[in-house]
mmCIF file of C-alpha atoms and ligand atoms in Angstrom:
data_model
loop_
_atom_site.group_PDB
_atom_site.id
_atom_site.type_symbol
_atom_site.label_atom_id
_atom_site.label_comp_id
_atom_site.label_asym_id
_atom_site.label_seq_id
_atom_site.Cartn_x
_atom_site.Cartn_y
_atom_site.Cartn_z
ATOM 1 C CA UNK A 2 0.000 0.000 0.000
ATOM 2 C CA UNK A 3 1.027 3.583 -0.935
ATOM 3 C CA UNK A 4 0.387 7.193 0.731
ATOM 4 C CA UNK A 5 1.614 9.412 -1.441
ATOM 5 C CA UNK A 6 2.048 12.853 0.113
ATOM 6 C CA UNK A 7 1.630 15.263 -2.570
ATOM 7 C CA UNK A 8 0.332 15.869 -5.956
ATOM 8 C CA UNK A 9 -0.784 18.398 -8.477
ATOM 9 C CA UNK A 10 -3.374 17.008 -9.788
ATOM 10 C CA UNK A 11 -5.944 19.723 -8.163
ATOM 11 C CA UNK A 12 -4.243 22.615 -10.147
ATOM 12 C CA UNK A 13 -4.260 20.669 -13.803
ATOM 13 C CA UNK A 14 -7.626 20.044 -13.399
ATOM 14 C CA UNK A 15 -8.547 23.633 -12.242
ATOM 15 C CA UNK A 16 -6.963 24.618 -15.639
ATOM 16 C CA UNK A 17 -8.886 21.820 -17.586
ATOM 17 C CA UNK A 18 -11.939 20.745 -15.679
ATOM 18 C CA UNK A 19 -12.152 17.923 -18.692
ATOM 19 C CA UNK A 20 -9.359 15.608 -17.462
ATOM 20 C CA UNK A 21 -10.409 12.605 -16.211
ATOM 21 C CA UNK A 22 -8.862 11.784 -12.757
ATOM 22 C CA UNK A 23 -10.108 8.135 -13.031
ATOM 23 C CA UNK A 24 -7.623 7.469 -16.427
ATOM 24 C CA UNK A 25 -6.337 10.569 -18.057
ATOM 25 C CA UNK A 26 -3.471 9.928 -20.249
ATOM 26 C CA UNK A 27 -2.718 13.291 -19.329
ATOM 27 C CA UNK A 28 -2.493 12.899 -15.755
ATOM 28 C CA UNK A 29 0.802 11.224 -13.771
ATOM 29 C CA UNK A 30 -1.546 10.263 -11.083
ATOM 30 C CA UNK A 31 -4.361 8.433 -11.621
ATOM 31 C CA UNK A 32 -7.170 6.712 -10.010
ATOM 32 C CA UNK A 33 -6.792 3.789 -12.123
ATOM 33 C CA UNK A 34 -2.816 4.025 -11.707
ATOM 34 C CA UNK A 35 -2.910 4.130 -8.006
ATOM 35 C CA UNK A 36 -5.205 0.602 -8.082
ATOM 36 C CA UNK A 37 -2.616 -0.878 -10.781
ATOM 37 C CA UNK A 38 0.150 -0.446 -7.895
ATOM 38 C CA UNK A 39 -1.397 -0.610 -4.243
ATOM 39 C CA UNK A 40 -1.722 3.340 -4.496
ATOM 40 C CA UNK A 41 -3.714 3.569 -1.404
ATOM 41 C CA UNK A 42 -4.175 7.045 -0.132
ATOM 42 C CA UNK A 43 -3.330 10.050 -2.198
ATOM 43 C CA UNK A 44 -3.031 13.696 -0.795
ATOM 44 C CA UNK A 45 -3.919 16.007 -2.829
ATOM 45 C CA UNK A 46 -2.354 20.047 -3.269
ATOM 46 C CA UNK A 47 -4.308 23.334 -2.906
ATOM 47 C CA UNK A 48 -1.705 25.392 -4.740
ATOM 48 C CA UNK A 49 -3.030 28.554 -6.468
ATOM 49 C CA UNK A 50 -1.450 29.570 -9.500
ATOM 50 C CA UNK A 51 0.891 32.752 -8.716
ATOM 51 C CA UNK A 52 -1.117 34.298 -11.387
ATOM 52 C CA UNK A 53 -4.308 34.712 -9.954
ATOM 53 C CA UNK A 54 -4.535 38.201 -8.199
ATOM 54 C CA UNK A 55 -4.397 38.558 -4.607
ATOM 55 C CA UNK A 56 -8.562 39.399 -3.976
ATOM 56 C CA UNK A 57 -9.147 36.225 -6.477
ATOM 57 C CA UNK A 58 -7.039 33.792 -4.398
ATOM 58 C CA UNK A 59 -9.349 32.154 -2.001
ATOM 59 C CA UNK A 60 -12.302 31.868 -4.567
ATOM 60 C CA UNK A 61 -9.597 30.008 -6.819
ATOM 61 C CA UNK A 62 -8.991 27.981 -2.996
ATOM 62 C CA UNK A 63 -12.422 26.930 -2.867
ATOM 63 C CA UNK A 64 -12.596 26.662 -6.358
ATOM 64 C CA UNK A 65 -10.466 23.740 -6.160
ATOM 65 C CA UNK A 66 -12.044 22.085 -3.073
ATOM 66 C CA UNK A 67 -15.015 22.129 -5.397
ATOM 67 C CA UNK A 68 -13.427 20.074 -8.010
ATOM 68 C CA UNK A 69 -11.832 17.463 -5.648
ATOM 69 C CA UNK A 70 -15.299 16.451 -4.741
ATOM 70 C CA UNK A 71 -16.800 16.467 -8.234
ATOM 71 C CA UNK A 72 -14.007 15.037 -9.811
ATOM 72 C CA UNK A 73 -12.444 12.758 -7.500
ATOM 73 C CA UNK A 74 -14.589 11.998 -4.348
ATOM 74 C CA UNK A 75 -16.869 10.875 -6.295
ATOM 75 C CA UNK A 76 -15.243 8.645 -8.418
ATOM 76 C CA UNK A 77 -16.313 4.857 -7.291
ATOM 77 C CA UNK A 78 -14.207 3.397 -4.572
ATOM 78 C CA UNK A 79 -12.858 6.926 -2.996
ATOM 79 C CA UNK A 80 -13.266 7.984 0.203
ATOM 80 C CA UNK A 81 -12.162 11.443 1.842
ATOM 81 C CA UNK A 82 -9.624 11.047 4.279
ATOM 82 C CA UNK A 83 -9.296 13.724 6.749
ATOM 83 C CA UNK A 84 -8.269 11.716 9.936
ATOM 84 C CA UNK A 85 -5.815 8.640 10.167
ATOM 85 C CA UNK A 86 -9.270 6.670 11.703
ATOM 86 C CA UNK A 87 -10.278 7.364 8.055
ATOM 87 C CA UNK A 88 -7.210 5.541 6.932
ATOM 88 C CA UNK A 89 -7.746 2.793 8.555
ATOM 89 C CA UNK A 90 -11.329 2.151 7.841
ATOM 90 C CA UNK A 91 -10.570 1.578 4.055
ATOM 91 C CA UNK A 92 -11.832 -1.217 2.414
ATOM 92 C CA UNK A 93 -9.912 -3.181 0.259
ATOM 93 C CA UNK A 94 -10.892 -2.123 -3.013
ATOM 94 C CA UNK A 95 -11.225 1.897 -1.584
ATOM 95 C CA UNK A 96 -8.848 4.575 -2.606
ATOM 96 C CA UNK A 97 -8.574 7.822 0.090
ATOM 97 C CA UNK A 98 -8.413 11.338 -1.201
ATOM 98 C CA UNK A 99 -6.645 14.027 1.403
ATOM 99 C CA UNK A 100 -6.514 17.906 0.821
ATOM 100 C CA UNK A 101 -3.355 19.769 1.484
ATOM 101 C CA UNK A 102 -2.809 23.991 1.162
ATOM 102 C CA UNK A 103 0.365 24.912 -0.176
ATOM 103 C CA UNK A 104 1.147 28.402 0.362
ATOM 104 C CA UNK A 105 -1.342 30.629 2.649
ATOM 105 C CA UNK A 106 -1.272 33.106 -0.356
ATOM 106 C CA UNK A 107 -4.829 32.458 -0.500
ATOM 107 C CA UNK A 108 -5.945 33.219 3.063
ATOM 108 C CA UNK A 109 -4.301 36.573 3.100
ATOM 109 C CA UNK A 110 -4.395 37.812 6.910
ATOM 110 C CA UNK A 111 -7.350 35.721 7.485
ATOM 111 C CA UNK A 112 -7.114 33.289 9.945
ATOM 112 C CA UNK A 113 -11.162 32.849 9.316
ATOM 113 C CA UNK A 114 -10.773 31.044 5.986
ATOM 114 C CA UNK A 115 -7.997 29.256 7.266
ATOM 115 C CA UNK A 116 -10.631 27.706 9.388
ATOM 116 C CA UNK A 117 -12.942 27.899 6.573
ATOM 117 C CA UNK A 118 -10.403 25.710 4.713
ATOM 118 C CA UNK A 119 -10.228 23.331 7.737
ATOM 119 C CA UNK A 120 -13.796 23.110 7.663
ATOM 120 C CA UNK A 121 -13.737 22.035 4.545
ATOM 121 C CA UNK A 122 -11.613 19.276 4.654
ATOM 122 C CA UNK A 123 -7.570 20.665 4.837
ATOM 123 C CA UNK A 124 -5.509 18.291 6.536
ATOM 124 C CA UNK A 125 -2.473 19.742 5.668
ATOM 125 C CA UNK A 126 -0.729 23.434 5.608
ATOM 126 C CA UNK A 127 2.348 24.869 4.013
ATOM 127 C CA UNK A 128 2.799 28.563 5.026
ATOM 128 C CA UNK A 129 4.017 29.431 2.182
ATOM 129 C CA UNK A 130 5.535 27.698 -2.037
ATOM 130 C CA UNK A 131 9.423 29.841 -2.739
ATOM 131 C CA UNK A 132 8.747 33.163 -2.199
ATOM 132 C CA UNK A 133 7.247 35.533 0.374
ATOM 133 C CA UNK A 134 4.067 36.098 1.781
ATOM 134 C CA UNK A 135 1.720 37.453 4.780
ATOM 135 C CA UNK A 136 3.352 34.288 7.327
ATOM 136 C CA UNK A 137 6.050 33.005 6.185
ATOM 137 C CA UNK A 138 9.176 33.629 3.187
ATOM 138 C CA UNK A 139 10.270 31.075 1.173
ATOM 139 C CA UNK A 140 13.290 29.381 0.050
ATOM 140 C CA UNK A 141 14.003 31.432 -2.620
ATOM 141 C CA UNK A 142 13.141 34.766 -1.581
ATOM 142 C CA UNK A 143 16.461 36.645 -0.870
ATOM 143 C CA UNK A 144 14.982 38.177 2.350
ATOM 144 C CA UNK A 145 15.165 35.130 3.922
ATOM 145 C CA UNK A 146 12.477 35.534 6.639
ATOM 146 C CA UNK A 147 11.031 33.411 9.114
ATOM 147 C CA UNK A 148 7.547 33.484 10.580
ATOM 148 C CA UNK A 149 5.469 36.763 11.236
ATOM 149 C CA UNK A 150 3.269 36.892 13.745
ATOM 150 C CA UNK A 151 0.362 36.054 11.271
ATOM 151 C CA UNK A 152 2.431 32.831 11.046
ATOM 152 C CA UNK A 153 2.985 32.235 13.941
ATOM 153 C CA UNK A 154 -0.805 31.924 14.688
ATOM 154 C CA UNK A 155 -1.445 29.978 11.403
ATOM 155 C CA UNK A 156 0.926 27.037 13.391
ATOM 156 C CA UNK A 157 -0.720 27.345 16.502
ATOM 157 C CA UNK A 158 -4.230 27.305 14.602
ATOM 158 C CA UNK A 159 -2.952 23.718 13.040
ATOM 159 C CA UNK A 160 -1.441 22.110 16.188
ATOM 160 C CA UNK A 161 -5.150 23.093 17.698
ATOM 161 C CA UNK A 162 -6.952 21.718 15.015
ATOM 162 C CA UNK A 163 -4.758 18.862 14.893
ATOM 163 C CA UNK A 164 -3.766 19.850 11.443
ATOM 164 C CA UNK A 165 -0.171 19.145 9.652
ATOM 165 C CA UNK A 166 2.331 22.089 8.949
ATOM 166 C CA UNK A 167 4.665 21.912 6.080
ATOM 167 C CA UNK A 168 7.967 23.057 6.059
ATOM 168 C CA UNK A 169 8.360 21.535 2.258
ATOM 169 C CA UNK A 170 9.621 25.690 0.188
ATOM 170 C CA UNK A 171 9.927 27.401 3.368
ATOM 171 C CA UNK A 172 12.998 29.421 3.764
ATOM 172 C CA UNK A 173 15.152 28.130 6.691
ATOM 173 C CA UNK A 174 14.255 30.514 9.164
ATOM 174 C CA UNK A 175 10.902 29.842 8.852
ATOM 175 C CA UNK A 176 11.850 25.956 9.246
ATOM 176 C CA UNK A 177 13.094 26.558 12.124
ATOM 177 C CA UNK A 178 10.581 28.706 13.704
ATOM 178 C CA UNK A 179 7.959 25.905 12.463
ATOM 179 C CA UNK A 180 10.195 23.218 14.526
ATOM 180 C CA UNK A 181 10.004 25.494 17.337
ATOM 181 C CA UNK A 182 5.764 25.996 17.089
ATOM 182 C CA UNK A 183 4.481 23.242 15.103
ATOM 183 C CA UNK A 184 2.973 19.987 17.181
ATOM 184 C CA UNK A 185 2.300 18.012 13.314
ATOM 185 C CA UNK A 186 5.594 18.936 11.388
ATOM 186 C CA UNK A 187 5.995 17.003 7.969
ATOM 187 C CA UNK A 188 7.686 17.959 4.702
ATOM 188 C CA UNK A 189 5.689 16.028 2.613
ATOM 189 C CA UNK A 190 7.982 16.870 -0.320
ATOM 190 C CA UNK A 191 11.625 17.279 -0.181
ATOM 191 C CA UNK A 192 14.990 15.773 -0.736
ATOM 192 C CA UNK A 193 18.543 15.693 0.494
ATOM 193 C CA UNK A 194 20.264 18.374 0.238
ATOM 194 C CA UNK A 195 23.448 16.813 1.106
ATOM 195 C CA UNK A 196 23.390 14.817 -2.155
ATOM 196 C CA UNK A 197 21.509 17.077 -4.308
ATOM 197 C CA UNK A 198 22.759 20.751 -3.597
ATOM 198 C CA UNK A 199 18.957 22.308 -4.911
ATOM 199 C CA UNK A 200 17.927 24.970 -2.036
ATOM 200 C CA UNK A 201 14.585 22.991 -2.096
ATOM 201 C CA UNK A 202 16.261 20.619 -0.198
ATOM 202 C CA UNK A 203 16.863 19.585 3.793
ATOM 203 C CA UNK A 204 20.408 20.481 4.964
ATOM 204 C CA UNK A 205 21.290 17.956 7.679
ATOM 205 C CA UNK A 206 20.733 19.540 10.731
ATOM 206 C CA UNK A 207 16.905 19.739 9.464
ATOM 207 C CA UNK A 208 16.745 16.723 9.091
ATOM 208 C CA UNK A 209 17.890 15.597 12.399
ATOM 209 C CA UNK A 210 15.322 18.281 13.992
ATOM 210 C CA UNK A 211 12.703 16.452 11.683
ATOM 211 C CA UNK A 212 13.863 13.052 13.333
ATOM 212 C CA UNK A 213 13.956 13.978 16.383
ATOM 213 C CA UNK A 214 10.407 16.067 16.554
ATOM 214 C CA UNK A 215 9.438 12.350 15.035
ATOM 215 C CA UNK A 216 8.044 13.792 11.796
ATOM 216 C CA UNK A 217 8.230 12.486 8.198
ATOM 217 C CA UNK A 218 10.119 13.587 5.179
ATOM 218 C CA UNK A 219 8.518 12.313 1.861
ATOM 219 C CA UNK A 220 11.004 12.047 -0.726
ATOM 220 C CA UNK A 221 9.812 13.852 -3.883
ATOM 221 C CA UNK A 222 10.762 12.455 -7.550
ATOM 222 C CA UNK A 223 11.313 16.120 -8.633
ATOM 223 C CA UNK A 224 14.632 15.444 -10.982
ATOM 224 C CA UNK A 225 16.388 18.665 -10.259
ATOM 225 C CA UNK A 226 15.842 17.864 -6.054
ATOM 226 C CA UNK A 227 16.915 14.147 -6.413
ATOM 227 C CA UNK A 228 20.345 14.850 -8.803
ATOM 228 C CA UNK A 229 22.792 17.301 -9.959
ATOM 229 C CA UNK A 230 23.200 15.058 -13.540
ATOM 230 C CA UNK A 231 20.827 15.601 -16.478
ATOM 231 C CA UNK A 232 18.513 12.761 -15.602
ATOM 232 C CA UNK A 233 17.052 11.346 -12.501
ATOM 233 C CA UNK A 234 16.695 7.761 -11.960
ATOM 234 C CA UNK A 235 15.201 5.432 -9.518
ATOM 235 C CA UNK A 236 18.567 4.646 -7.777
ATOM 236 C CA UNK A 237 18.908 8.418 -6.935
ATOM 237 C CA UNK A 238 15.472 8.563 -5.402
ATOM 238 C CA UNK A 239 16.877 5.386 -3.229
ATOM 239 C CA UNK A 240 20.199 7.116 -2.729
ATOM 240 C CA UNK A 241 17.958 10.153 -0.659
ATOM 241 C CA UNK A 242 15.944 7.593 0.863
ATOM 242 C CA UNK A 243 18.884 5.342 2.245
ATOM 243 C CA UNK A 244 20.565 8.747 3.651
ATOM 244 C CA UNK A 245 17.723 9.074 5.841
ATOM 245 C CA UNK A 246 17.400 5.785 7.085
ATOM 246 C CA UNK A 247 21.418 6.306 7.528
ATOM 247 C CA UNK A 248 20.691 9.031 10.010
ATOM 248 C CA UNK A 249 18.008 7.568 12.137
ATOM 249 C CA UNK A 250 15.125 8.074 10.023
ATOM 250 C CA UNK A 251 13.481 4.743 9.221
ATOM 251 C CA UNK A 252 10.508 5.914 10.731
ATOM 252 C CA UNK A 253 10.659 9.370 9.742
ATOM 253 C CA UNK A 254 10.592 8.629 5.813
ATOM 254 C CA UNK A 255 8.018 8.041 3.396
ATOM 255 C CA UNK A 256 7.259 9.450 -0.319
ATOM 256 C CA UNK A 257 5.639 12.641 -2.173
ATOM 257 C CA UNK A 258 5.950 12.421 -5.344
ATOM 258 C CA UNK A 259 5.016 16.162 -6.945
ATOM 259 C CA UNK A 260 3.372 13.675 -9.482
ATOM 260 C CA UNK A 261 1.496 16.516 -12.189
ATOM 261 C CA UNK A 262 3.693 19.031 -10.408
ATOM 262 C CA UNK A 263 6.453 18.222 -12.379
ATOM 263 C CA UNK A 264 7.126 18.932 -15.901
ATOM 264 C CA UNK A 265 9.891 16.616 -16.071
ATOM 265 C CA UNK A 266 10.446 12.970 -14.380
ATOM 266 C CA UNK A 267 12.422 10.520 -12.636
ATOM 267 C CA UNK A 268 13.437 7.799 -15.387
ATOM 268 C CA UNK A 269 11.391 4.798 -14.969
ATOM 269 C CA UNK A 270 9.511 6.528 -12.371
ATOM 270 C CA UNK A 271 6.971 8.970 -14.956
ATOM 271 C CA UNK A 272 3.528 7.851 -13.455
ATOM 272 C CA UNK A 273 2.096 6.488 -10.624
ATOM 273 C CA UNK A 274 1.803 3.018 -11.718
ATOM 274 C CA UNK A 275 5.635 3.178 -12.110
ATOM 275 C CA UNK A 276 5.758 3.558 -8.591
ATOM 276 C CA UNK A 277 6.205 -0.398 -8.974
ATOM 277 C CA UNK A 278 9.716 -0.097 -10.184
ATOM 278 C CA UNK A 279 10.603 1.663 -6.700
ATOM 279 C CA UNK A 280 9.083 -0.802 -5.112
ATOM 280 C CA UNK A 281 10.675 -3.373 -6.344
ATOM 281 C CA UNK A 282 14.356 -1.993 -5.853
ATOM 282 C CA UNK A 283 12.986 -1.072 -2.469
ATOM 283 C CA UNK A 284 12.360 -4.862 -1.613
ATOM 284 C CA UNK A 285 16.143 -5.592 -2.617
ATOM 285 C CA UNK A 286 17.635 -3.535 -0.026
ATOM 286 C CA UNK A 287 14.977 -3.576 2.893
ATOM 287 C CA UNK A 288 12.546 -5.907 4.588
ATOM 288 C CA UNK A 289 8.915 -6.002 4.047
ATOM 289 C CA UNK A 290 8.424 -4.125 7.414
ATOM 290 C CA UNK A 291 10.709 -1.772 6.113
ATOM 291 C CA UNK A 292 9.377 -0.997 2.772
ATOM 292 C CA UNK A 293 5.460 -0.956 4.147
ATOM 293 C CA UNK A 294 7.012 1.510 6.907
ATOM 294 C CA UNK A 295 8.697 3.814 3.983
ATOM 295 C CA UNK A 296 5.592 3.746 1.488
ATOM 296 C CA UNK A 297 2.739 3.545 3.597
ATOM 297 C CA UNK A 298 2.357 3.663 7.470
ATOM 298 C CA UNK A 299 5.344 6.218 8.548
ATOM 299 C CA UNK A 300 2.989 9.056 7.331
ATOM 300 C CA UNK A 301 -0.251 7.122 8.331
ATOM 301 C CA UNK A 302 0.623 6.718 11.834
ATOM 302 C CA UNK A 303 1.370 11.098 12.245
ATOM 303 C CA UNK A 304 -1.297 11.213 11.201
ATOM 304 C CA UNK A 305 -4.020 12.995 13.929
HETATM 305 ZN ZN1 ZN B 16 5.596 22.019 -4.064
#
């Protein structure tokens, strides 16, 4: 079984409401892909386009809380997740959808449609994608700021609504200040930064804090995070996964893909029903407790 912690399959179909989340061609992730390969749980991004104007934001927001139920809870067979309990009460056959925010762009200093967005399902929280906003900068705006206050109280509004903050694009001041706040840390998608030198990426002493606050990092098969050379491959995505578990982190590891996120792909790794080729190199080097831990229950059991 597979939880996947982030996709972006939310914004492609905001800009074609025609796609077909059950077996688009067009799509990395699919419904149908997910069943092909034990794809059990799929979360799935809020991330507004950086075009859409400030006032137009949190429409676009609900917008696209609109089409995950039209489009995807109501395919046959999917449930909305929005508790681990959820998780667990799967059938066999049933595929759970989870909604994620990336980027508070679209809450502006609101911290009412931030629980308007809980409300309605958001599991999940980044403060902010790479550059600045009202809580948080990040990781590549120059300034280089941590939390503002407005921040500050969008992490204490998750840890009391026992939602997940995500320190996956924020600048590392504003990691830092989210280790310091956040009860539910994750970074649902990044990589190593020791092996891939992309600012995207966690330096080691993040990734120790992540270990030791007991979090999870999903590694993401964004080419550019997982390798310096021209093409990615499914040994480099194992290479950032190993380097984890080297530090401590067997528990603290799992996967986010950035599947329809991504304009380029890992080689042998370009859709979700490829996600069999991981794991069968996964099932070379670790044991099957292992490999369920790394695909499936590290990020089921944080979470609330
Ligand atoms: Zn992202």
């Amino acid at each position: 079984m597979i939880f996947d912690a982030h996709c972006d399959v939310l914004a492609k179909l905001w800009w074609n409401q025609h796609l077909s989340v059950q077996d688009s061609p067009n799509l990395h992730t699919t419904i149908d892909g997910m069943k092909q390969v034990g794809g059990k749980v799929q979360v799935f991004a809020i991330f507004v386009p950086e075009a859409v104007q400030a006032e137009q934001q949190f429409d676009v927001a609900l917008e696209m809380i609109h089409l995950f139920k039209k489009h995807i809870i109501s395919l046959p067979n999917v449930k909305w997740i929005q508790s681990q309990e959820d998780v667990l009460r799967l059938g066999k056959s049933e595929i759970g959808a989870m909604l994620s925010l990336e980027g508070c762009d679209a809450i502006g200093v609101h911290l009412v449609r931030l629980q308007t967005l809980f409300a309605l399902g958001v599991r999940s929280v980044g403060l902010t994608w790479n550059y600045a906003n009202a809580a948080c900068d990040g990781i590549l705006e120059p300034r280089g700021a941590g939390l503002s206050s407005l921040g500050k109280e969008i992490v204490r509004e998750n840890n009391h609504y026992k939602v997940w903050t995500d320190v996956s694009h924020l600048s590392v001041r504003g990691f830092w200040d989210v280790i310091e706040e956040s009860d539910f840390v994750v970074a649902t998608h990044s990589n190593v930064y020791s092996l891939c030198s992309n600012p995207r990426n966690l330096r080691d002493d993040q990734i120790d804090a992540l270990l030791k606050k007991k979090s999870v990092i999903g590694i993401t098969f964004v080419p550019q995070f997982l390798t310096d050379k021209k093409e990615a491959t499914v040994d480099d995505v194992l290479r950032h996964l190993d380097y984890i578990c080297s530090r401590g982190g067997e528990y603290s590891v799992g996967f986010g893909s950035d599947f329809d996120g991504i304009d380029q792909t890992v080689v042998g790794l370009g859709k979700f029903k490829d996600y069999h080729n991981l794991i069968n190199q996964l099932h070379k080097r670790y044991s099957a407790d292992q490999v369920h831990r790394f695909l499936f229950s590290n990020f089921v059991q944080r979470l609330p």
